[in-house]
C-alpha atoms as one frame of an Amber mdcrd trajectory, in Angstrom:
protein
  36.216 -62.068  26.588  37.347 -59.597  29.219  37.058 -62.238  31.944  39.001
 -64.736  29.831  41.732 -62.189  29.089  41.960 -61.248  32.786  42.366 -64.888
  33.783  45.017 -65.451  31.112  47.055 -62.499  32.340  46.688 -63.533  35.973
  47.874 -67.075  35.288  50.811 -65.807  33.230  51.869 -63.377  35.963  51.636
 -66.094  38.596  53.746 -68.447  36.491  56.451 -65.835  36.056  56.460 -65.093
  39.789  56.652 -68.779  40.627  59.793 -69.241  38.576  61.506 -66.394  40.418
  62.182 -64.625  37.114  61.832 -60.860  37.137  59.538 -59.245  34.560  60.892
 -55.868  33.461  58.186 -53.346  32.731  58.703 -50.939  29.871  61.333 -53.029
  28.069  61.292 -55.264  25.043  62.629 -58.135  27.135  60.166 -60.440  28.819
  62.182 -61.247  31.897  65.470 -61.029  33.769  67.729 -62.863  33.535  67.349
 -64.160  29.995  71.002 -64.984  29.444  74.148 -65.888  31.445  75.516 -63.274
  33.843  79.203 -62.332  33.767  80.997 -61.873  37.094  84.261 -59.964  36.600
  86.977 -60.933  39.095  90.155 -58.879  39.372  92.394 -61.846  40.190  93.939
 -64.635  38.132  92.387 -68.109  38.479  93.413 -69.966  41.607  93.918 -67.064
  44.019  91.983 -66.301  47.183  89.760 -63.667  45.591  89.093 -65.979  42.668
  87.957 -68.650  45.139  85.359 -66.300  46.625  84.209 -65.256  43.145  83.830
 -68.780  41.790  82.090 -70.016  44.922  79.417 -67.299  44.838  79.074 -67.711
  41.052  78.265 -71.413  41.470  75.758 -70.818  44.253  74.172 -67.788  42.554
  73.653 -69.754  39.339  71.210 -71.950  41.275  69.202 -69.108  42.790  69.149
 -66.552  39.968  68.047 -68.999  37.295  70.971 -68.494  34.896  74.606 -69.493
  34.669  76.982 -67.016  36.292  80.297 -67.050  34.408  83.518 -65.870  36.054
  85.590 -63.528  33.868  89.097 -63.054  35.299  90.526 -59.606  34.533  93.649
 -59.567  36.688  95.997 -56.642  37.049  96.577 -53.359  38.887  95.215 -54.722
  42.156  91.747 -55.279  40.728  91.481 -51.798  39.206  91.338 -53.096  35.625
  88.320 -55.211  36.525  86.612 -52.306  38.272  87.131 -49.962  35.333  85.724
 -52.496  32.871  82.549 -52.952  34.906  82.119 -49.221  35.521  81.967 -48.815
  31.725  79.795 -51.871  31.069  76.150 -51.722  29.977  73.996 -51.379  33.113
  71.613 -54.202  32.299  72.344 -56.643  35.118  74.431 -58.987  32.968  77.822
 -57.681  34.109  78.747 -57.699  37.796  81.986 -57.237  39.685  83.484 -58.963
  42.677  84.050 -55.745  44.607  86.655 -55.782  47.369  88.439 -53.611  49.884
  91.360 -53.276  47.448  89.786 -51.751  44.343  86.899 -50.132  46.260  88.876
 -48.964  49.315  92.656 -48.770  49.545  93.124 -48.071  45.817  90.654 -45.196
  45.996  92.622 -43.690  48.888  96.011 -44.095  47.227  95.078 -43.251  43.647
  92.702 -40.265  43.461  92.904 -40.254  39.648  91.494 -43.743  39.090  89.440
 -44.071  35.876  86.384 -44.970  37.956  84.656 -43.435  40.974  83.605 -45.324
  44.098  80.779 -45.622  44.861  79.311 -43.335  42.176  80.067 -45.579  39.185
  78.536 -48.653  40.836  75.402 -49.962  42.476  76.348 -52.074  45.524  74.299
 -55.270  45.637  75.494 -57.241  48.649  78.561 -57.812  50.744  79.537 -61.483
  50.868  82.300 -62.011  53.403  84.910 -60.277  55.504  88.341 -61.677  56.348
  90.338 -59.948  59.091  93.965 -58.932  58.923  96.269 -60.572  61.427  99.264
 -59.309  63.384 101.718 -62.223  63.427 105.176 -63.146  64.672 107.276 -66.282
  64.283 106.458 -68.986  66.815 109.916 -68.645  68.382 109.566 -64.871  68.855
 109.761 -63.581  72.433 106.729 -61.393  71.665 103.645 -63.152  73.029 100.896
 -60.538  72.543  99.977 -57.379  70.662 100.226 -55.421  73.918 103.775 -56.662
  74.384 104.685 -55.709  70.819 103.355 -52.179  71.384 105.228 -51.867  74.691
 108.443 -53.078  73.050 107.998 -50.642  70.160 107.506 -47.740  72.569 110.601
 -48.740  74.509 112.691 -49.002  71.329 111.297 -46.541  68.749 112.172 -47.490
  65.172 113.862 -50.754  66.136 110.996 -53.163  65.482 109.943 -53.947  61.912
 106.892 -55.359  60.174 106.663 -57.095  56.835 103.830 -56.686  54.341 103.206
 -57.967  50.842 103.852 -54.601  49.217 103.931 -50.845  49.527 100.529 -49.245
  49.172  98.585 -52.449  49.742  95.609 -52.657  52.081  97.656 -54.521  54.703
 100.262 -51.770  54.890  97.627 -49.073  55.196  95.791 -50.917  57.982  99.076
 -51.516  59.841  99.753 -47.790  59.549  96.376 -47.287  61.265  97.611 -49.604
  64.027 100.825 -47.598  64.390  98.903 -44.319  64.450  96.435 -45.594  67.036
  99.103 -47.137  69.272 101.464 -44.175  68.736 104.449 -46.375  67.913 107.243
 -46.291  65.356 107.594 -49.672  63.628 109.545 -49.753  60.368 107.761 -51.096
  57.280 109.592 -53.686  55.178 107.681 -54.431  51.926 107.975 -57.769  50.124
 106.731 -59.115  46.809 104.450 -61.742  48.289 103.978 -63.599  51.552 106.574
 -66.297  50.752 109.657 -64.043  50.940 108.144 -62.146  53.887 107.619 -65.331
  55.866 111.124 -66.576  55.084 112.606 -63.436  56.641 110.146 -63.547  59.531
 111.156 -67.117  60.369 114.804 -66.156  59.900 114.551 -63.246  62.320 115.193
 -60.503  59.727 111.836 -58.857  60.502 109.982 -58.651  63.814 106.398 -59.152
  62.687 104.100 -59.676  59.715 100.764 -57.985  59.005  98.479 -59.526  56.383
  95.152 -61.348  55.922  95.647 -64.367  58.156  93.344 -66.851  56.411  95.825
 -68.025  53.735  98.297 -68.710  56.556  96.090 -70.884  58.734  98.294 -73.916
  58.013 101.347 -72.182  59.482  99.306 -70.836  62.415  97.725 -74.153  63.395
 100.978 -75.950  62.545 102.867 -73.950  65.140 105.114 -71.916  62.832 103.282
 -68.599  63.226 101.865 -66.954  66.340  98.746 -64.906  65.640  98.800 -62.066
  68.172  95.557 -60.313  67.221  92.988 -59.948  64.448  91.472 -56.763  63.043
  87.802 -57.828  63.148  85.174 -56.391  65.489  84.782 -59.751  67.236  86.965
 -62.771  67.860  87.059 -65.456  65.182  84.907 -68.448  66.254  87.520 -70.941
  65.054  90.271 -69.075  66.981  88.580 -68.152  70.259  91.859 -67.570  72.120
  93.105 -64.899  69.695  92.045 -61.393  70.798  91.034 -58.567  68.510  93.227
 -55.508  68.089  90.606 -53.526  69.983  90.763 -55.945  72.905  94.538 -55.471
  72.818  94.181 -51.715  73.328  94.428 -50.743  69.652  91.178 -49.198  68.390
  91.344 -50.451  64.790  88.589 -52.495  63.144  89.249 -53.105  59.441  88.727
 -56.159  57.267  89.443 -57.356  53.780  85.979 -57.747  52.315  84.340 -59.035
  49.144  80.932 -58.251  47.669  78.964 -57.868  44.454  78.218 -54.642  42.590
  76.766 -53.652  39.222  77.392 -50.639  36.962  75.622 -47.437  37.949  72.266
 -47.139  36.228  71.341 -50.803  36.581  67.537 -50.890  37.097  66.443 -51.091
  40.735  64.228 -54.082  39.946  67.265 -55.996  38.678  69.400 -55.004  41.667
  66.669 -56.052  44.097  66.263 -59.359  42.268  69.997 -60.003  42.458  70.095
 -59.036  46.120  67.418 -61.617  46.952  69.188 -64.233  44.853  72.473 -63.535
  46.659  70.752 -63.874  50.043  69.531 -67.332  49.023  72.907 -68.257  47.539
  74.612 -67.399  50.828  72.667 -70.236  52.464  74.221 -72.810  50.133  75.941
 -75.488  52.286  78.917 -75.857  49.948  79.437 -72.101  49.798  79.354 -71.874
  53.594  81.771 -74.782  53.884  84.286 -73.144  51.533  84.031 -69.672  53.057
  84.207 -70.866  56.649  87.074 -73.234  55.910  88.979 -70.183  54.685  88.214
 -68.340  57.919  85.886 -65.844  56.222  82.868 -64.432  58.023  79.623 -64.039
  56.087  78.064 -60.596  55.896  74.451 -59.497  55.533  74.905 -55.957  54.218
  72.887 -55.099  51.122  71.886 -52.031  49.140  72.204 -48.706  50.948  73.812
 -50.277  54.034  76.511 -51.845  51.855  77.048 -48.535  50.066  77.462 -46.734
  53.406  79.997 -49.373  54.478  82.015 -48.851  51.271  82.057 -45.064  51.767
  83.179 -45.394  55.401  85.808 -48.019  54.537  87.323 -45.840  51.795  87.315
 -42.825  54.142  89.229 -44.808  56.781  91.861 -45.770  54.215  92.105 -42.196
  52.962  92.610 -40.843  56.487  95.430 -43.303  57.168  97.072 -42.573  53.807
  97.030 -38.825  54.424  98.278 -39.079  58.009 101.056 -41.463  57.033 101.880
 -39.630  53.786 101.719 -42.980  52.007 102.292 -43.362  48.284 101.270 -46.042
  45.792 103.986 -48.215  44.273
């Protein structure tokens, strides 16, 4: 009887392991995941962040063994989504598409947020990073980031840069650029890239600082000149565009996206999700979509991802304090 019982348990355990389903010891539930997983995205459907969320949700559904449903909770720059997940049951069935906005710049600008980063979350894995770009109109006499800096030093306060809003990540990173280069360039905020680009093309502003990936059509179409990108390395699809650091400006900051769960989510569940994400990131369709958007895949997980989040938020906070920046 004992031998028979031992064999039965061994076969059962092997079957569970073979399916990739995680058995949770000490709970009434047989395995994880037993039901669909909800991925909360702090953007409305159709936006860039929503694209990253839906793409990973589709790929993760294949590797985690359950449907991953996108739940759009737009508003307040992603802070509404973050708050809802921070308060969710930590059982692995509610995740958030974390990003540099609600986990970085918002934390620096709004110290009284109703959630704490990273304390209220368990970072699972970073997905992608998309650099910011320093851009001018194609007909601008400014040909490089070095030239822009030299011009700004020669004419303090005369050059301007457009962003998509006061207190956004792009403005804060451009303030880092100004601080590093020791230049005075006036900030002109806009409500979106459309109005900003119209004034850039019309000569009302000197430059534009924003994530460059949504503007690839204008860049490759010859309407925008991309002077430099804020990544650590050059973008493979744009090998002739230098980084800010190569241009003499020691700033490396990106707009990033990743997955996190509420604090208290069991380690076994987090580890299971981390492995599933690693497999999902090999999905050919996911890679096609991300790379077509100019995003660079990341391999940070667990503690390394947490350390990245802490450092990223600290960089934003330092720039906010030095520039005396305020949220809108």
